[in-house]
Coordinates of N, CA and C in Angstrom, one line a residue:
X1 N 29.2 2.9 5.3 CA 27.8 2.8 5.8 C 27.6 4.1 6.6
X2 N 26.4 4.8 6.4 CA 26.2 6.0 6.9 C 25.4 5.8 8.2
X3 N 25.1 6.7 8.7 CA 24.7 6.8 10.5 C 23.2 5.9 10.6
X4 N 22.1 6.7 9.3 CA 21.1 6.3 9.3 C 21.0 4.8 9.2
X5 N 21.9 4.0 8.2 CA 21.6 2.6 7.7 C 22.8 1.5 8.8
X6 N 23.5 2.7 9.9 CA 24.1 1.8 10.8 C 22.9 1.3 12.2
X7 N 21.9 2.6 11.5 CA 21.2 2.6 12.8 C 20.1 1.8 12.6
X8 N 19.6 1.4 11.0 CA 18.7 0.5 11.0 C 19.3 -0.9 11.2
X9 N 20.5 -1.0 11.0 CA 21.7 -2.7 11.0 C 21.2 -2.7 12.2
X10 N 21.6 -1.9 13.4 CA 21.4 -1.9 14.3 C 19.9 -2.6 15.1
X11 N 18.9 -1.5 14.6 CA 17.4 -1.8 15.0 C 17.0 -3.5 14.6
X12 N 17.3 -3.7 13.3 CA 17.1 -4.6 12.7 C 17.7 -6.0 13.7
X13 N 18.9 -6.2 14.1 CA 20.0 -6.9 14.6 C 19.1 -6.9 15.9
X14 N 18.6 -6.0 17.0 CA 18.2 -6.1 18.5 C 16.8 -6.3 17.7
X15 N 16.3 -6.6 16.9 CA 14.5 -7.3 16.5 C 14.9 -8.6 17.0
X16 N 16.0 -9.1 15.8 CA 16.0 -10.7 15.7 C 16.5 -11.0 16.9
X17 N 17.5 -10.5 17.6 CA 17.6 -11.4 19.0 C 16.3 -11.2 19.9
X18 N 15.3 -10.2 19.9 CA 14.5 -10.1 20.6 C 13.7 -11.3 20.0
X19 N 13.4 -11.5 18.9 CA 12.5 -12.6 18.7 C 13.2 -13.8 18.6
X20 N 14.1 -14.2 18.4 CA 15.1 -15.5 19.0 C 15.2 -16.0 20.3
X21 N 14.8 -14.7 21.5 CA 14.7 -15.0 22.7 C 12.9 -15.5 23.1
X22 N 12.2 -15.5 21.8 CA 10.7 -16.0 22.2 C 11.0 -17.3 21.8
X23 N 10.3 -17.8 22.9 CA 9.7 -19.2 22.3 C 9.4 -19.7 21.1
X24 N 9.1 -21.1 20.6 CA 9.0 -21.6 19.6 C 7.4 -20.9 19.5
X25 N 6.6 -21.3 20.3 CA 4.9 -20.9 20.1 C 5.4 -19.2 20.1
X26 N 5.4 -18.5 21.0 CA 5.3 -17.2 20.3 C 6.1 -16.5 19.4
X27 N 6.9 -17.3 18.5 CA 7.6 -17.1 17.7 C 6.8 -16.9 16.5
X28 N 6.0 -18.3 16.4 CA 5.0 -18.2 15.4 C 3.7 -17.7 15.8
X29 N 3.0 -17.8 16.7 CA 2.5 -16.5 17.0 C 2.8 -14.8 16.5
X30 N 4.1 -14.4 16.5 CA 4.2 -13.6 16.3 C 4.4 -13.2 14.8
X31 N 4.8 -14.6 14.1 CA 4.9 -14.5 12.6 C 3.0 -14.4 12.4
X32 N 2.3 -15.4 13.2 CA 0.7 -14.9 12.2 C 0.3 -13.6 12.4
X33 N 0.7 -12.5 13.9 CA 0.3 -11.6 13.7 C 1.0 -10.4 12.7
X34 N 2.2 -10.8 12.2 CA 3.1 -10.1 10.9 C 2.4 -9.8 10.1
X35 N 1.9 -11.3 9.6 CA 1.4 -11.8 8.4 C -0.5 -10.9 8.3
X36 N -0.9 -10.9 9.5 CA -2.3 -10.5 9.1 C -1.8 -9.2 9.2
X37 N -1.2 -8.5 9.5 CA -1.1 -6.8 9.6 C -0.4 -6.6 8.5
X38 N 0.1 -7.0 7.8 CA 0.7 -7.0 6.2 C -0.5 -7.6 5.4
X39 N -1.2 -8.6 5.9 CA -2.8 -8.3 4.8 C -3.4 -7.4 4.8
X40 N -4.0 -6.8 6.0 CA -4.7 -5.6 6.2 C -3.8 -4.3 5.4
X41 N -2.5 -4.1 5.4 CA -2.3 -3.0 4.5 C -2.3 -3.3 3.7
X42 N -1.5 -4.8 2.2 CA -2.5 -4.4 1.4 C -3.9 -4.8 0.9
X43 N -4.8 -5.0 1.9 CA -6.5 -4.8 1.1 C -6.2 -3.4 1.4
X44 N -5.6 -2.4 2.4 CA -6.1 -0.8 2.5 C -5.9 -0.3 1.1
X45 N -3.7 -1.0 0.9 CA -3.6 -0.6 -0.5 C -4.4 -0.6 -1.8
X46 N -5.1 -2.0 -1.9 CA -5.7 -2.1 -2.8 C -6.9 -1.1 -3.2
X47 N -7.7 -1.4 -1.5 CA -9.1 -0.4 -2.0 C -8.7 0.9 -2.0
X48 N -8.2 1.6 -1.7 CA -7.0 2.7 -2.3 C -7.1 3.2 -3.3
X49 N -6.0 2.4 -3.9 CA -5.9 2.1 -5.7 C -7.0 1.9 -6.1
X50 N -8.3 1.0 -5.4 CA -9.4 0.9 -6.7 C -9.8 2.3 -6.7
X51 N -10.6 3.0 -5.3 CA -10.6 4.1 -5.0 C -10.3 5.5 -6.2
X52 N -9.0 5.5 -6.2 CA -8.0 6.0 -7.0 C -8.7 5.7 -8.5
X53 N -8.8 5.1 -8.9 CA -9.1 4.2 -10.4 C -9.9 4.6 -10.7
X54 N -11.6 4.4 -9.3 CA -12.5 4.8 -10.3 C -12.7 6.4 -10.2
X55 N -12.3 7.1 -9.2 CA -12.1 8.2 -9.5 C -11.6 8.9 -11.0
X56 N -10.4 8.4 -11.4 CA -9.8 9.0 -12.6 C -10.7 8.7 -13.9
X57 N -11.1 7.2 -13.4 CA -12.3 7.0 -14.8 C -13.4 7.7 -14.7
X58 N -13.9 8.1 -13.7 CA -14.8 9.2 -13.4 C -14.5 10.4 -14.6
X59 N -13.5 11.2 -13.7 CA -12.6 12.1 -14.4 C -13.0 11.9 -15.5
X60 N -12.2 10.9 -16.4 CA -12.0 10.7 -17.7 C -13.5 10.5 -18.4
X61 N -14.5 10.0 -18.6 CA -15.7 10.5 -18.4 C -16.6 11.3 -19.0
X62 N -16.4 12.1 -17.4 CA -16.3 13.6 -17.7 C -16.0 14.2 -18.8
X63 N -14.5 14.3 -19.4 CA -13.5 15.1 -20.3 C -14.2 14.3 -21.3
X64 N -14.5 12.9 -21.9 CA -15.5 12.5 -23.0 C -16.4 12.7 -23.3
X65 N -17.0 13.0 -21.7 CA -18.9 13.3 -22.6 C -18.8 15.1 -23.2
X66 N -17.4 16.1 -22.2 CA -17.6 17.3 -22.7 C -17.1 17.2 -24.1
X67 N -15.8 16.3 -24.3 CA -15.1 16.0 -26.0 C -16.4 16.1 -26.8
X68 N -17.2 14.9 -26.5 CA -18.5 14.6 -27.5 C -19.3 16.1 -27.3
X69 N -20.1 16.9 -26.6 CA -20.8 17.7 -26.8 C -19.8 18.7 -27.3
X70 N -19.0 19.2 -27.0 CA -17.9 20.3 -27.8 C -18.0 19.8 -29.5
X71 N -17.6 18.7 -30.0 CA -17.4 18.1 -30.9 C -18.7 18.1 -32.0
X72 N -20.4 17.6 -31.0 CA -21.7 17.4 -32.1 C -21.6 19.4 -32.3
X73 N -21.2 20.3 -31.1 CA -21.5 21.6 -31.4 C -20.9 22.3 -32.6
X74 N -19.8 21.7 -32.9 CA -18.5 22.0 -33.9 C -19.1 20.9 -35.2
X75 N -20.0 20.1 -35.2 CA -20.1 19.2 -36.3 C -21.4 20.3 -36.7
X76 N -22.7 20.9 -36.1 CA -23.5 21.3 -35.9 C -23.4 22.8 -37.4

């Protein structure tokens, strides 16, 4: 095991006792606030990716409608 992944054993190991020393309520308390800050990244992710998506079909598009006018000029 190298330095870095002894030091996340580590980080990881003083989490769970930190949260083993919370209470039963703020235990789950602290799981709903996990859980909604892991929804919020992925909707970020997602609108992102849509983001991302329709941009390139934009893009792509683009490179069609020039195909087609390059193409009626060459049929022409």
């Amino acid at each position: 095991m190298d330095a870095s992944q002894t030091q996340k054993t580590s980080s990881f190991q003083n989490a769970i006792a930190a949260v083993e020393a919370l209470s039963t309520e703020e235990q789950t308390l602290l799981i709903q606030i996990i859980q909604e800050r892991l929804q919020q990244k992925q909707n970020k992710q997602v609108a992102s990716d849509i983001k991302d998506t329709k941009g390139f079909q934009a893009y792509l598009a683009s490179k069609q409608k020039r195909f087609e006018v390059y193409k009626n000029l060459a049929d022409s």
